[in-house]
Short mmCIF file of C-alpha atoms in Angstrom, two decimals:
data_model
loop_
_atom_site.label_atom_id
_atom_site.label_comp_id
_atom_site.label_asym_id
_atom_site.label_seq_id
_atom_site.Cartn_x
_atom_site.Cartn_y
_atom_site.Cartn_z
CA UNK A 1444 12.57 -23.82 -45.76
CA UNK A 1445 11.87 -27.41 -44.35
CA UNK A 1446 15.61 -27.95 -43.19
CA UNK A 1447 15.43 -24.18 -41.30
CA UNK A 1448 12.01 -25.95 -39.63
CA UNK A 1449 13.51 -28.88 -39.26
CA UNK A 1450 16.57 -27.27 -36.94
CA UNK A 1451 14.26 -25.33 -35.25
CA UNK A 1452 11.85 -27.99 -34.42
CA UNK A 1453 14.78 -30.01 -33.36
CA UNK A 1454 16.40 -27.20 -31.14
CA UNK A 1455 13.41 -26.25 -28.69
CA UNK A 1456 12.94 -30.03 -28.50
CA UNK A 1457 15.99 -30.93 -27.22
CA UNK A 1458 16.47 -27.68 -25.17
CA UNK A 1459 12.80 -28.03 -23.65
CA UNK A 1460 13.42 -31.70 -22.71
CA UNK A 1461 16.85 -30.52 -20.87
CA UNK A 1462 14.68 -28.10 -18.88
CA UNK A 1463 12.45 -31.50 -18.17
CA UNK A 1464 15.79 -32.82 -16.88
CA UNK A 1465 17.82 -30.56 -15.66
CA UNK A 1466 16.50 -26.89 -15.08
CA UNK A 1467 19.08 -24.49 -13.12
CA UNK A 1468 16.38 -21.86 -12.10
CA UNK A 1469 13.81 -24.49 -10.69
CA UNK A 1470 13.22 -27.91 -9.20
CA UNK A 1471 9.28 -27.79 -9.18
CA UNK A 1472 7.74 -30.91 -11.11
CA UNK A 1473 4.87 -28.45 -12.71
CA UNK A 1474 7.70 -26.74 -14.38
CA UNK A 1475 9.34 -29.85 -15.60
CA UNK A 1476 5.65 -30.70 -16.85
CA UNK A 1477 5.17 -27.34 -18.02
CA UNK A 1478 8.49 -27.86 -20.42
CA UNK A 1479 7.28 -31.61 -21.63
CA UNK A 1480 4.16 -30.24 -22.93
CA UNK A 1481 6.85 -27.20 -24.46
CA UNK A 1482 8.85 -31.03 -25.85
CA UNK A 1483 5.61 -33.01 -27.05
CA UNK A 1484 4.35 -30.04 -28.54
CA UNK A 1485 8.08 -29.70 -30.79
CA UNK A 1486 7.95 -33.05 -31.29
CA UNK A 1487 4.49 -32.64 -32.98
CA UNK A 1488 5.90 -30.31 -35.85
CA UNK A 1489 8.70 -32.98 -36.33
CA UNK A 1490 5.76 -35.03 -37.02
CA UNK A 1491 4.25 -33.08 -39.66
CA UNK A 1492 7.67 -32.44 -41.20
CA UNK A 1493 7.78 -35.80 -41.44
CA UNK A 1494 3.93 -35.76 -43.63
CA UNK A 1495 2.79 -37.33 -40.25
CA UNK A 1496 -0.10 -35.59 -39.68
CA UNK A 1497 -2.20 -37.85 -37.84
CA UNK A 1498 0.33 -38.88 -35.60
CA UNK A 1499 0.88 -35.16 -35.20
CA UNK A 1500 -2.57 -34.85 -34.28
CA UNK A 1501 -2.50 -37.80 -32.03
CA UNK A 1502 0.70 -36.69 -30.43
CA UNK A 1503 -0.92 -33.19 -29.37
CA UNK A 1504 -4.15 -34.67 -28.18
CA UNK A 1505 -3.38 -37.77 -26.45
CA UNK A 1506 0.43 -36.62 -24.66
CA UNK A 1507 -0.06 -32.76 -24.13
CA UNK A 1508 -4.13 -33.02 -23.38
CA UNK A 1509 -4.54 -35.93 -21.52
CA UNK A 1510 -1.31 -37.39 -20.09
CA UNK A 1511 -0.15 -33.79 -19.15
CA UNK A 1512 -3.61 -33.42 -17.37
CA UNK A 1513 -3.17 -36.67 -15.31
CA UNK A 1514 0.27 -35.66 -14.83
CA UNK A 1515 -0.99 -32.14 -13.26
CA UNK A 1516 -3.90 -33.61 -11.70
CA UNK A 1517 -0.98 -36.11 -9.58
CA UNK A 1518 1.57 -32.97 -9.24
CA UNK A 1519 -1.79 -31.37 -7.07
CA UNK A 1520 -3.06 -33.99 -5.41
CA UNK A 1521 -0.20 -35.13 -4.11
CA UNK A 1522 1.07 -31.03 -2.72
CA UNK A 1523 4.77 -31.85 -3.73
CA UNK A 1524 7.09 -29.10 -2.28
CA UNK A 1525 9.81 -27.99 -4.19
CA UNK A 1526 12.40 -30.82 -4.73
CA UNK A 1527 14.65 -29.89 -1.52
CA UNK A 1528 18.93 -30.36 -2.61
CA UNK A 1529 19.47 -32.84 0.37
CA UNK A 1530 22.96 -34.54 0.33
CA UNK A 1531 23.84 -33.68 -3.23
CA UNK A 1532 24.44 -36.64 -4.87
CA UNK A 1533 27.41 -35.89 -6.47
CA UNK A 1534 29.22 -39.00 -7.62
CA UNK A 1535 25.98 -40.52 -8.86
CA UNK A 1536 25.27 -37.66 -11.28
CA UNK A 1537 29.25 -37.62 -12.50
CA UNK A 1538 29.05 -41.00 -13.57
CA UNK A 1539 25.61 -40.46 -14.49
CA UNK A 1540 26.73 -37.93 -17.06
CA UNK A 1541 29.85 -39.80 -17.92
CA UNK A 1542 28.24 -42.88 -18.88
CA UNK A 1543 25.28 -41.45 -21.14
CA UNK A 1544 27.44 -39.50 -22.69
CA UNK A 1545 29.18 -42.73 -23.62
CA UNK A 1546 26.01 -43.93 -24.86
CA UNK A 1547 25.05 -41.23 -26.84
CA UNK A 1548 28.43 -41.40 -28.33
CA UNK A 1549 28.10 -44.91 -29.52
CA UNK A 1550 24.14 -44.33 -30.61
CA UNK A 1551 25.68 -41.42 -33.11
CA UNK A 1552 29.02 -43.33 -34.19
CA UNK A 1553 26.18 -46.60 -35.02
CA UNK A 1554 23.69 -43.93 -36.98
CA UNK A 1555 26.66 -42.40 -39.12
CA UNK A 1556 28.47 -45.76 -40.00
CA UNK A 1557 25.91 -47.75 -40.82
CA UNK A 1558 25.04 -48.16 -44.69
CA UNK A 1559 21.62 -46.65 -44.53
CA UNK A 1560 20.27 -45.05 -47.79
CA UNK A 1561 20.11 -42.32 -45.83
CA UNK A 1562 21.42 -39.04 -46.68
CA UNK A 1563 20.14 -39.05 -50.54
CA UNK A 1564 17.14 -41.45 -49.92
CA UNK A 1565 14.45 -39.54 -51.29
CA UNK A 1566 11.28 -39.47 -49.29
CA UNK A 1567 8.62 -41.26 -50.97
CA UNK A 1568 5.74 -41.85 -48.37
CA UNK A 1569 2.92 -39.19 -48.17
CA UNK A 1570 1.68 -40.52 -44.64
CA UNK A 1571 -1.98 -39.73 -45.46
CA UNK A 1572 -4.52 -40.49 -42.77
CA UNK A 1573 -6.51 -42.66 -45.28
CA UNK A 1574 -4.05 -45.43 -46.09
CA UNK A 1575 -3.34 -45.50 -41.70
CA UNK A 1576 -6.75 -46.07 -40.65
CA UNK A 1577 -6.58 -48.82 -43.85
CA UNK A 1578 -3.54 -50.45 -42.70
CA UNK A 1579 -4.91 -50.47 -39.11
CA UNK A 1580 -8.21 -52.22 -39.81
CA UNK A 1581 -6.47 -54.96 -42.05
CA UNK A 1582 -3.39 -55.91 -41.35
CA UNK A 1583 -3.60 -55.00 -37.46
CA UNK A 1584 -6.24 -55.52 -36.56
CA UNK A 1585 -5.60 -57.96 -34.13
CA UNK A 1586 -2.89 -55.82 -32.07
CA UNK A 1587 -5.72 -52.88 -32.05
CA UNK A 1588 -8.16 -55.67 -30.22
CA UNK A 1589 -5.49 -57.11 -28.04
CA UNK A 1590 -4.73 -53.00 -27.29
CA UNK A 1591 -7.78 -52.52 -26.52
CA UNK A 1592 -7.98 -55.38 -23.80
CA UNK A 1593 -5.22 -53.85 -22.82
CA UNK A 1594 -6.72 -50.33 -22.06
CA UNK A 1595 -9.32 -52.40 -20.10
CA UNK A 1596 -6.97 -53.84 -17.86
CA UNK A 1597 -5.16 -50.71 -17.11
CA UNK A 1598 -8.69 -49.18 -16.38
CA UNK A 1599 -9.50 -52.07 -13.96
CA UNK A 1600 -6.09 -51.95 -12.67
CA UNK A 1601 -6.28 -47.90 -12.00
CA UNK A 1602 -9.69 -48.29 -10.24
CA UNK A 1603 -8.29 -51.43 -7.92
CA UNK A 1604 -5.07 -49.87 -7.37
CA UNK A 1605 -6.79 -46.27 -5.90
CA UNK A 1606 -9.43 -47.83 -3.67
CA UNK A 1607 -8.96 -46.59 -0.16
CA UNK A 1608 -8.27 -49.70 1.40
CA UNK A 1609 -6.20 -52.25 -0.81
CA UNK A 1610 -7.17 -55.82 0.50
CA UNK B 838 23.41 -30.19 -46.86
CA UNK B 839 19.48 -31.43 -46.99
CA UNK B 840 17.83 -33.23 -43.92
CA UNK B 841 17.45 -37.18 -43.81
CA UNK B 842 17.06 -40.03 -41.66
CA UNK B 843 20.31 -38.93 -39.97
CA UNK B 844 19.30 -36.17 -38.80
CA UNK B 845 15.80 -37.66 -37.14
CA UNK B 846 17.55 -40.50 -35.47
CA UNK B 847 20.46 -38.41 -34.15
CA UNK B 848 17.45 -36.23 -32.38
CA UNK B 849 15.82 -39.17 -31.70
CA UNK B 850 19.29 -40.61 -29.94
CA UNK B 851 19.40 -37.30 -27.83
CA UNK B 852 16.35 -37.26 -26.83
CA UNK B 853 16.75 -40.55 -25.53
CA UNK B 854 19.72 -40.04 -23.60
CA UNK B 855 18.14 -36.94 -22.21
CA UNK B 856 15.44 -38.88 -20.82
CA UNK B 857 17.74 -41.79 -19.36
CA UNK B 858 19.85 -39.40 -17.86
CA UNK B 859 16.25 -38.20 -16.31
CA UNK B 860 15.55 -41.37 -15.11
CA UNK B 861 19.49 -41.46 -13.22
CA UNK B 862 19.93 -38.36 -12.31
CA UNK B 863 16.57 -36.64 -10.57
CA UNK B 864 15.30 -37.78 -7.31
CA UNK B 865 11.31 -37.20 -7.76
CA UNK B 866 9.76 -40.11 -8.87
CA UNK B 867 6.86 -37.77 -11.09
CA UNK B 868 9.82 -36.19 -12.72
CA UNK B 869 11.21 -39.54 -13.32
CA UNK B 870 8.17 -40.70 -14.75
CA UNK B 871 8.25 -37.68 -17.18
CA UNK B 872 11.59 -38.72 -18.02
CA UNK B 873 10.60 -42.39 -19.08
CA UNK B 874 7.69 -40.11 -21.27
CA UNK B 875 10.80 -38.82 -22.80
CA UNK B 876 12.10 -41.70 -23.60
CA UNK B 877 9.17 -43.41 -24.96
CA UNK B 878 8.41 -40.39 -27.39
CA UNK B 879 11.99 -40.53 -28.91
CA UNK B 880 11.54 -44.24 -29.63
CA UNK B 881 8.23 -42.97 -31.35
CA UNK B 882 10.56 -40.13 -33.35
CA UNK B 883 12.92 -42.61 -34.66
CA UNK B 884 9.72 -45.19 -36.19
CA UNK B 885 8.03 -42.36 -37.28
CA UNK B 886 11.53 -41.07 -39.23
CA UNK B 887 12.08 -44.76 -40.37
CA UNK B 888 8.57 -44.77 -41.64
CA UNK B 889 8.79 -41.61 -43.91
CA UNK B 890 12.22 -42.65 -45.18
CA UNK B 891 11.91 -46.16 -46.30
CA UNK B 892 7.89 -45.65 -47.57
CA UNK B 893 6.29 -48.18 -45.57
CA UNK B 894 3.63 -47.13 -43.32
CA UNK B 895 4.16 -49.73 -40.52
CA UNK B 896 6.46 -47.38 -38.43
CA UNK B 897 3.64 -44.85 -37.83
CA UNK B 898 0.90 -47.24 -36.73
CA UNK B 899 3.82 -48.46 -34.32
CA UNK B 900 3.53 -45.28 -33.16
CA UNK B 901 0.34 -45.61 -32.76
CA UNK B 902 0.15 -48.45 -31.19
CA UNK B 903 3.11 -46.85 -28.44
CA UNK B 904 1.11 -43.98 -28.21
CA UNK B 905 -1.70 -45.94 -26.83
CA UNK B 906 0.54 -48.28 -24.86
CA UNK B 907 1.96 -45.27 -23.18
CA UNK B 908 -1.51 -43.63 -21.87
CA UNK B 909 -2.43 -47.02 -20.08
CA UNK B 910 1.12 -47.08 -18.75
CA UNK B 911 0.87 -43.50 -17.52
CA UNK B 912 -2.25 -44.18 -15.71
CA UNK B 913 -1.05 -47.05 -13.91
CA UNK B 914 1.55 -45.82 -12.97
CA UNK B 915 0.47 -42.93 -11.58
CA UNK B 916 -2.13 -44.55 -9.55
CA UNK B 917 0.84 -46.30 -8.42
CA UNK B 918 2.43 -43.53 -7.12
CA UNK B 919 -0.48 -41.94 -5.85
CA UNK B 920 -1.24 -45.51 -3.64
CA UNK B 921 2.43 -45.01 -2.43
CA UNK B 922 1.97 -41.46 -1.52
CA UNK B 923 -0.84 -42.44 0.88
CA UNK B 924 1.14 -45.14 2.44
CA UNK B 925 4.63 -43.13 2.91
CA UNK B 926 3.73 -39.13 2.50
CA UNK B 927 6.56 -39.06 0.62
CA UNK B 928 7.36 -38.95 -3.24
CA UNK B 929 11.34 -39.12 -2.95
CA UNK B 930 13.02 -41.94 -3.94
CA UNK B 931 15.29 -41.96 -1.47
CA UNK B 932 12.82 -42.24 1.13
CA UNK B 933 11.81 -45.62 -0.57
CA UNK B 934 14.32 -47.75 0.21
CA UNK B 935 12.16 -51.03 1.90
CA UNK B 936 13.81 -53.25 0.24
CA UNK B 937 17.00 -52.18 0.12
CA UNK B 938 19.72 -54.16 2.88
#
């Protein structure tokens, strides 16, 4: 029952994120955000197959509430027409294709030759929400200050950056 | 045949080279900026995958941690781009080429 979830969870992300990329039947940005809220919210039952639940939880409220939002808000504010097909670059996508299709060949080849314990590793780890918010106020809890410095900055930054007139 | 880390890091590897081929291929820098998203949330796949698998739970307050680094990235960026907008009326990366010989 988890494997069928697993496949299926796995399926609509990878097909919604090639609609992100690549979608024949339109070239509007709100569609391609429409489809990575369609990918982030797959990706958030991966998480819970994986007895993430928090990140799960995290995942849906942080990437498909508020990023996706701010995304939107841009995609309006800025009125972008539709993505006009001037001078089709043609040799740029060819060897675009060609050479991440390389890499994704070698990323697959690495994953199924190296010696992980994977395939009969048993999965121990109940990611419980307790033991996270543990682990996050002890052993990290300098990278959470530093973080949140960091969120201050980018706030500062943000408010600088879309003043009228930048001096 | 049951699901393992394999099968999480071969999405995870995908989804990557979905998002870099994103990043290449389109012309619009918002849809390139959804692409990096891509990107970033495959790396957070694979930590969470090597979290669950090898029972620590340092991988998913990684995640965390990306999660977070992500949002301030996103609105930088886009403030960014919205800064350039006013500037050039134009969101096409072709049609920001200043520094380019």
């Amino acid at each position: 029952m988890q494997d069928l979830f697993f496949y299926l969870f796995a399926f609509l992300t990878l097909l919604c994120a090639f609609l992100v990329v690549a979608n024949p039947f339109s070239r509007d940005p709100v569609t391609s955000a429409m489809f990575l809220v369609l990918t982030i919210v797959s990706m958030a039952g991966l998480f819970v197959l994986l007895h993430a639940f928090f990140l799960a939880a995290v995942q849906i409220l942080v990437y498909a509430g508020a990023v996706m939002v701010l995304f939107l808000f841009v995609i309006m504010l800025l009125d972008l027409k539709e993505e006009q097909r001037r001078r089709f670059n043609g040799f740029g996508v060819v060897t675009g294709v060609i050479s991440i299709a390389a890499i994704a060949a070698i990323f697959v080849k690495a994953i199924f030759e190296s010696p992980a314990p994977g395939g009969d590793a048993t999965p121990t780890l109940e990611g419980a929400t307790k033991p996270l918010g543990r682990m996050l106020f002890n052993d990290y809890v300098l990278p959470f200050e530093i973080l949140s410095v960091l969120l201050l900055v980018a706030m500062v930054g943000v408010i600088l950056l879309s003043k009228k007139d930048l001096k | 045949m049951t699901v393992g880390l394999e099968h999480y890091l071969v999405v995870s590897a995908l989804l990557f080279c979905l998002g870099l081929l994103g990043v290449i291929a389109r012309r619009n820098l918002l849809v390139i900026y959804m692409s990096l998203e891509l990107m970033l949330n495959a790396a957070n796949l694979a930590l969470a995958a090597f979290s669950r698998f090898n029972g620590h739970l340092d991988g998913q307050v990684m995640v965390f941690f990306i999660t977070t680094v992500a949002a301030a990235e996103v609105a930088v960026g886009l403030a960014l781009i919205v800064a350039l907008y006013r500037k050039r009326q134009t969101a096409h990366v072709e049609d920001l080429t200043t520094m380019k010989l």
